[in-house]
Coordinates of N, CA and C and ligand atoms in Angstrom, one line a residue:
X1348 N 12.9 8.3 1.9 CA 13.0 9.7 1.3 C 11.8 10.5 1.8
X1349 N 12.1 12.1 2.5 CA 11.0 12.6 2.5 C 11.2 13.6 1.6
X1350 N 9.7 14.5 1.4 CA 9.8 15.6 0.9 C 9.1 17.1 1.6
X1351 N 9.1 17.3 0.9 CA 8.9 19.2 1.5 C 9.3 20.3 0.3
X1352 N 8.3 20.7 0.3 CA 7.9 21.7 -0.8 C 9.3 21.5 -2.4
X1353 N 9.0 20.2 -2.3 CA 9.6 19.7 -4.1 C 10.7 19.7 -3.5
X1354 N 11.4 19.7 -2.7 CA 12.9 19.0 -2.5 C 12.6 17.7 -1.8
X1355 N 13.3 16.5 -2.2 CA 13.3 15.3 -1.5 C 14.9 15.1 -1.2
X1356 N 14.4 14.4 -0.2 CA 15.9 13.7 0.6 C 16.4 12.5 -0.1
X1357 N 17.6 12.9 -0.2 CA 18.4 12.0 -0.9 C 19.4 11.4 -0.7
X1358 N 20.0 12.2 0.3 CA 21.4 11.1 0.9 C 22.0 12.1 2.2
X1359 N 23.1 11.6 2.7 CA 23.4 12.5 3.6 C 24.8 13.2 2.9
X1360 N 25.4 14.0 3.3 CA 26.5 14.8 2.9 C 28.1 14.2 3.5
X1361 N 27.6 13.2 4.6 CA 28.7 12.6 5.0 C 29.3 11.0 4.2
X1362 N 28.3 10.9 3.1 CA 28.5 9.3 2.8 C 28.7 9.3 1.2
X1363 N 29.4 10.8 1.0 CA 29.6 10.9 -0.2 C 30.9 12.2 -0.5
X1364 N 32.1 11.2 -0.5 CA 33.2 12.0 -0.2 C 34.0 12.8 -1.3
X1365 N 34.3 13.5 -1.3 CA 35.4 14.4 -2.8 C 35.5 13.3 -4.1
X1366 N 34.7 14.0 -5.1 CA 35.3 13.3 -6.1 C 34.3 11.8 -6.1
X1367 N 33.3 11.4 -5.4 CA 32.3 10.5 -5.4 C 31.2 10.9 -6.1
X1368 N 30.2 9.5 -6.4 CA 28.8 9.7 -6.8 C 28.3 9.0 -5.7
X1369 N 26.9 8.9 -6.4 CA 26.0 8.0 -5.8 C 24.6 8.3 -6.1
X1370 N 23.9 6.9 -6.7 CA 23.1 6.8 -7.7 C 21.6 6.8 -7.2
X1371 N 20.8 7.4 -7.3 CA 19.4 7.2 -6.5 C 18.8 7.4 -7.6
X1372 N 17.3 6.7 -7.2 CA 15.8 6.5 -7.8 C 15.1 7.4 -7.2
X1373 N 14.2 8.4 -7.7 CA 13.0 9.0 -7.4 C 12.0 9.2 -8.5
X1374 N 11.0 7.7 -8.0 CA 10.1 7.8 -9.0 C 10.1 6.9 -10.2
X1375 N 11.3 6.3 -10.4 CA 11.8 5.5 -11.8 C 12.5 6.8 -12.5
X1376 N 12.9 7.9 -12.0 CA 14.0 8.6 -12.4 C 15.5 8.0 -11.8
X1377 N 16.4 8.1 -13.1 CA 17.7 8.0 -12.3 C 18.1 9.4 -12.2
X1378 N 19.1 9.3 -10.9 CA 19.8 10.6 -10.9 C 21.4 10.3 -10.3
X1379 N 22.1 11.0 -10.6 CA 23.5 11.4 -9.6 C 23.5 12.4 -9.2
X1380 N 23.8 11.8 -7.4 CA 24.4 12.8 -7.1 C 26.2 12.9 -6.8
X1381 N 26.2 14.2 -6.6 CA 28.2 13.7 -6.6 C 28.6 15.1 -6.0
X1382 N 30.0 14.9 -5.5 CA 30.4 15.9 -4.7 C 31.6 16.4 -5.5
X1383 N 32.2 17.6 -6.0 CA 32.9 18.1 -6.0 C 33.5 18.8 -5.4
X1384 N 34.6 19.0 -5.1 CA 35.2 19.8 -4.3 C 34.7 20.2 -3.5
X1385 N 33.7 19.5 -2.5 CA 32.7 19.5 -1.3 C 31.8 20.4 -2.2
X1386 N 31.3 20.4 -3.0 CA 30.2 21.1 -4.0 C 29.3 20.2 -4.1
X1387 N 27.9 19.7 -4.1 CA 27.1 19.0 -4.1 C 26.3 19.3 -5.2
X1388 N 25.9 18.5 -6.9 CA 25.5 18.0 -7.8 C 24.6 16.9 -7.9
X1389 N 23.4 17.2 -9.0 CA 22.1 16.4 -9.0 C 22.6 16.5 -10.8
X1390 N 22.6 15.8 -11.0 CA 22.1 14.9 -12.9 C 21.6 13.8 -13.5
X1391 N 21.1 13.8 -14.6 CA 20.7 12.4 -15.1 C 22.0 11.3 -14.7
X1392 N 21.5 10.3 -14.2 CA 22.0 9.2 -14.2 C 23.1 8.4 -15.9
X1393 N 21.6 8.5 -17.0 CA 21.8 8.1 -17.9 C 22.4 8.8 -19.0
X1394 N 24.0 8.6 -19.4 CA 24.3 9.3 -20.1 C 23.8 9.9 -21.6
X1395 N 24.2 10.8 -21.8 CA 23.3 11.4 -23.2 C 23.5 10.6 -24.4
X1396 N 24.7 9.8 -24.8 CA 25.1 9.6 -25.9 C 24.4 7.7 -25.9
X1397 N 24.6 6.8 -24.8 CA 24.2 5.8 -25.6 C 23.8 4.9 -24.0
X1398 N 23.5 6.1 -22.9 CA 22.3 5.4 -21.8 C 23.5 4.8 -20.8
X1399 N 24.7 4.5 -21.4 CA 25.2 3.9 -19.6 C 25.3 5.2 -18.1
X1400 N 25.6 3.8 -17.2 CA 25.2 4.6 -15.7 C 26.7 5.5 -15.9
X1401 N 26.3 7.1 -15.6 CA 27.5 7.6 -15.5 C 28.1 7.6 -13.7
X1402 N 27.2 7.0 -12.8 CA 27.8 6.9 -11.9 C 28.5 6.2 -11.5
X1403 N 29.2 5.7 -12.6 CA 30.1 4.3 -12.4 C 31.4 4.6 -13.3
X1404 N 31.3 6.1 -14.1 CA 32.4 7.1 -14.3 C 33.5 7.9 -13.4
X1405 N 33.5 8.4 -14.1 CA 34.7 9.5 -12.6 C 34.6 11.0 -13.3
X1406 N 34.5 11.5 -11.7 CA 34.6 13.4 -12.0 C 35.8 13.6 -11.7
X1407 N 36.4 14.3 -12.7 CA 37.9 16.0 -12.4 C 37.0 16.7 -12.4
X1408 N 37.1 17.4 -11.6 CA 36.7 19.1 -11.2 C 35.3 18.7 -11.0
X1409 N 34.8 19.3 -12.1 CA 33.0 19.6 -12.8 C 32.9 19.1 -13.7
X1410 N 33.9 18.0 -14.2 CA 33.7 16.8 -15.5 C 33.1 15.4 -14.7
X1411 N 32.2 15.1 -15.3 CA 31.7 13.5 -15.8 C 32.7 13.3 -16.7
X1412 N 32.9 11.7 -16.6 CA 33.2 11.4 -17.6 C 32.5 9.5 -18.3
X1413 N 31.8 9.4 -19.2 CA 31.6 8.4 -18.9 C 32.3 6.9 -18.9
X1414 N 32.0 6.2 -18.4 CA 32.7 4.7 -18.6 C 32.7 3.9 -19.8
X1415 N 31.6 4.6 -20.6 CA 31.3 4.2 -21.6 C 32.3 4.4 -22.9
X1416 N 32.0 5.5 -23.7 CA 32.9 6.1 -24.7 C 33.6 6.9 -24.2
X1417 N 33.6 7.8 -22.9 CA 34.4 8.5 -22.8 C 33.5 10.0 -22.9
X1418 N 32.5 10.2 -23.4 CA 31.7 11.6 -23.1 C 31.8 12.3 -22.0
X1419 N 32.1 13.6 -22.2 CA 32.4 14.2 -21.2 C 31.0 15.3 -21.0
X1420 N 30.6 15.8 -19.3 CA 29.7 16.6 -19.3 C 29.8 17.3 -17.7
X1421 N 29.6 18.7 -18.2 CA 29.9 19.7 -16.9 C 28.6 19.3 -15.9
X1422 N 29.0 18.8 -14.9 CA 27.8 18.8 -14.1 C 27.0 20.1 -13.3
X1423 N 27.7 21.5 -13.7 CA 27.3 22.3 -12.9 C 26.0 22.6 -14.1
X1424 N 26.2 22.5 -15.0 CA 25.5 22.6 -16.6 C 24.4 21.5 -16.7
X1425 N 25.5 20.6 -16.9 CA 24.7 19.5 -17.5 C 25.2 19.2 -19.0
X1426 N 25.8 20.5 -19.6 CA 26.2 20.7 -21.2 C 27.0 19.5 -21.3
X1427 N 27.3 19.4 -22.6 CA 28.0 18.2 -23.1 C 29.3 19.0 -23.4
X1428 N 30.4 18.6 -22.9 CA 31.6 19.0 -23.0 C 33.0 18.5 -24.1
X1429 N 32.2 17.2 -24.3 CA 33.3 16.4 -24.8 C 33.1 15.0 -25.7
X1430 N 33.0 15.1 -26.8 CA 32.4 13.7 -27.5 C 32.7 12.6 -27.1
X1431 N 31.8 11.3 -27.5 CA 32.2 10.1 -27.1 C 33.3 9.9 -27.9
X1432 N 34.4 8.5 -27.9 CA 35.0 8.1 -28.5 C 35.4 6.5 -28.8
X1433 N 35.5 6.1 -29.7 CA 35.4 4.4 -29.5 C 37.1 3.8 -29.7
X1434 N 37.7 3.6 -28.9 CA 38.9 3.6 -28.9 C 39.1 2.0 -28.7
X1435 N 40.5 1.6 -29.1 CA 41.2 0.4 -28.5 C 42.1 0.1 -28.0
X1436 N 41.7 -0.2 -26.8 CA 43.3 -0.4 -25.7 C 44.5 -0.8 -27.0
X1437 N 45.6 0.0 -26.7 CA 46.7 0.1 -27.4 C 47.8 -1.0 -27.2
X1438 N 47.4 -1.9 -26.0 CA 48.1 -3.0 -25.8 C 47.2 -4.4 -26.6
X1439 N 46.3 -4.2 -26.9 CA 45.3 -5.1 -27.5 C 45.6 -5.8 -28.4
X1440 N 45.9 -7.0 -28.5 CA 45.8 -8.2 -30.0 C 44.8 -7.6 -31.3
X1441 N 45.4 -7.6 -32.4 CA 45.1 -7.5 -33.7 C 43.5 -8.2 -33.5
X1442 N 42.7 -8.0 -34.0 CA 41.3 -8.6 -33.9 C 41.5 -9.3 -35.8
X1443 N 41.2 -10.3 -35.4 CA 40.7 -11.0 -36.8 C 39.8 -10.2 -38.0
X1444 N 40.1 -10.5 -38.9 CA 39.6 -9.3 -39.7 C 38.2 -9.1 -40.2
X1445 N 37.2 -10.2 -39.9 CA 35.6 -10.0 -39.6 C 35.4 -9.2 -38.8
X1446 N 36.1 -9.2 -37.7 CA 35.7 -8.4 -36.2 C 36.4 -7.0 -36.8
X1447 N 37.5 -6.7 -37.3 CA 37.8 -5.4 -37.4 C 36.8 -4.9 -38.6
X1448 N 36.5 -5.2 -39.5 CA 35.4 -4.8 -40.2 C 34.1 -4.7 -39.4
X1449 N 33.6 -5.4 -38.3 CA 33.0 -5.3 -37.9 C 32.9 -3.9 -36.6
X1450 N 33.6 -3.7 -36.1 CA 34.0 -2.3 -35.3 C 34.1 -1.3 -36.2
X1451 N 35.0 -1.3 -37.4 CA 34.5 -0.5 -38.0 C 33.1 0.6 -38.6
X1452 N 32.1 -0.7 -38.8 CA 30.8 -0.3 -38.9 C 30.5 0.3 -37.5
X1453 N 30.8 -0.6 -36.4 CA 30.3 -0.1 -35.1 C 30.7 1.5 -35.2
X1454 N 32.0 1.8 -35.4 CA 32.4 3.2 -35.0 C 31.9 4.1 -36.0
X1455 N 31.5 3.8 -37.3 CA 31.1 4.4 -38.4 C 29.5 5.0 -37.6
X1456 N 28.2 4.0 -37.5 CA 27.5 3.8 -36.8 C 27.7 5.1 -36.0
X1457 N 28.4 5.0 -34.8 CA 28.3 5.9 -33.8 C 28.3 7.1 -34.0
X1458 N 29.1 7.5 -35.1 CA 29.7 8.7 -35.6 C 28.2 9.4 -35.4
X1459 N 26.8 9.0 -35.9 CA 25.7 9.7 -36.5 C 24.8 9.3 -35.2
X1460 N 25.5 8.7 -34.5 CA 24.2 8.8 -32.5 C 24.5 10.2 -32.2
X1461 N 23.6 11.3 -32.3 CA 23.7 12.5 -31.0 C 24.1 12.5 -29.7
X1462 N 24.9 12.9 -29.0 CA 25.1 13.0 -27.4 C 24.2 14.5 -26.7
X1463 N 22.9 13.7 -26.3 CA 22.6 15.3 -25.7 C 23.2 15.8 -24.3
X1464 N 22.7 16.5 -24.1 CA 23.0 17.6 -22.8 C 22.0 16.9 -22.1
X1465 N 22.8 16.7 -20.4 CA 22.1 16.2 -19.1 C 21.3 17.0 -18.8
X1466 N 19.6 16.5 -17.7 CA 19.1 17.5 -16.7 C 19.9 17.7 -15.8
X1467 N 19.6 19.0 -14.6 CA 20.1 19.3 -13.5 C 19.2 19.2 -12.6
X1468 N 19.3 19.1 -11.6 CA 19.0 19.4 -10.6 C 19.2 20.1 -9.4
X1469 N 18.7 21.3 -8.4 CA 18.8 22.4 -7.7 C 19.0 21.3 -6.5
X1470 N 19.7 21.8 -6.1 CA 20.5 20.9 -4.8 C 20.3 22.1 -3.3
X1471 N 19.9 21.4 -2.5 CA 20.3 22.2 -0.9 C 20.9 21.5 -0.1
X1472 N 21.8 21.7 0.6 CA 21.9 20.8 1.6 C 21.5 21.5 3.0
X1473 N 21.0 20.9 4.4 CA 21.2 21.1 5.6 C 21.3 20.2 6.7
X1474 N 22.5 21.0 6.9 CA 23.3 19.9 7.8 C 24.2 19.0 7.3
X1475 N 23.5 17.9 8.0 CA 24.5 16.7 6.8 C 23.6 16.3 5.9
X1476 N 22.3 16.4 5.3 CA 21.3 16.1 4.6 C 21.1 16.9 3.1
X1477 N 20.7 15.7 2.1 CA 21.5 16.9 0.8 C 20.0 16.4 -0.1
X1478 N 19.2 17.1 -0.1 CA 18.0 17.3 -1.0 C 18.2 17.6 -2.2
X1479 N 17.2 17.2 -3.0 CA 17.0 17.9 -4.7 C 15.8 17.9 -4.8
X1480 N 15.6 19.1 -6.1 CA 14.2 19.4 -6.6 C 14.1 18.7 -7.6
X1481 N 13.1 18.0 -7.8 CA 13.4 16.8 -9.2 C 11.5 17.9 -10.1
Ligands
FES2945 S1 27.3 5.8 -23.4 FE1 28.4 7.4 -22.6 S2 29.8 8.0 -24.0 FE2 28.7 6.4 -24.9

């Protein structure tokens, strides 16, 4: 990675196609970057609500979404768009009834975790080369 006046190099613009991420370190910061609609995006890595990698989610449009519960968040923003959710595959076997009392608390539990809003980061590209200001 280089840098130059607070933008560092981060990836090229060719190795990150429609609708991709891809996850870098600067610093022991995580970040994503990701392409929309040939639009290039810088955000926290770690999602607001309970820390998984959202680069291992999927974007529509200018939605994150995470892998996790399901929180949604505008990347042009960063804002939180969409609460988490703790759901169960609908094809799923009945769980024994410790474990369903047990989920239960889990979902109760979650109800009262806050999901904050992601950082951004100011993006340039040139050329094929796609910098951020961290
Ligand atoms: S960790 Fe992302 S929605 Fe729960």
């Amino acid at each position: 990675m280089t840098q130059n006046q607070g933008y560092v190099e981060v990836g090229k613009v060719s190795e990150i196609s429609n609708g991709q991420m891809k996850h870098i370190e600067i610093n022991g910061k995580e970040i994503v970057i990701a392409n929309a609609n040939g639009k290039f995006y810088a955000f926290d890595e770690r999602c607001g609500h309970m820390n998984a990698r959202l680069s291992n989610g999927n974007i529509n449009q200018n939605i994150v979404v995470c892998p996790f519960h399901s929180a949604k968040f505008d990347i042009t923003t960063g804002k939180k768009v969409g609460e988490p959710v703790l759901e169960i595959p609908p094809d799923m076997e009945p769980l024994p009834p410790k474990w369903q009392k047990y989920m239960e608390n889990v979902g109760k539990e979650m109800s009262y975790i806050k999901t904050n809003d992601l950082n951004t980061y100011e993006v340039t590209i040139e050329g094929d080369i796609i910098k951020i200001k961290t």
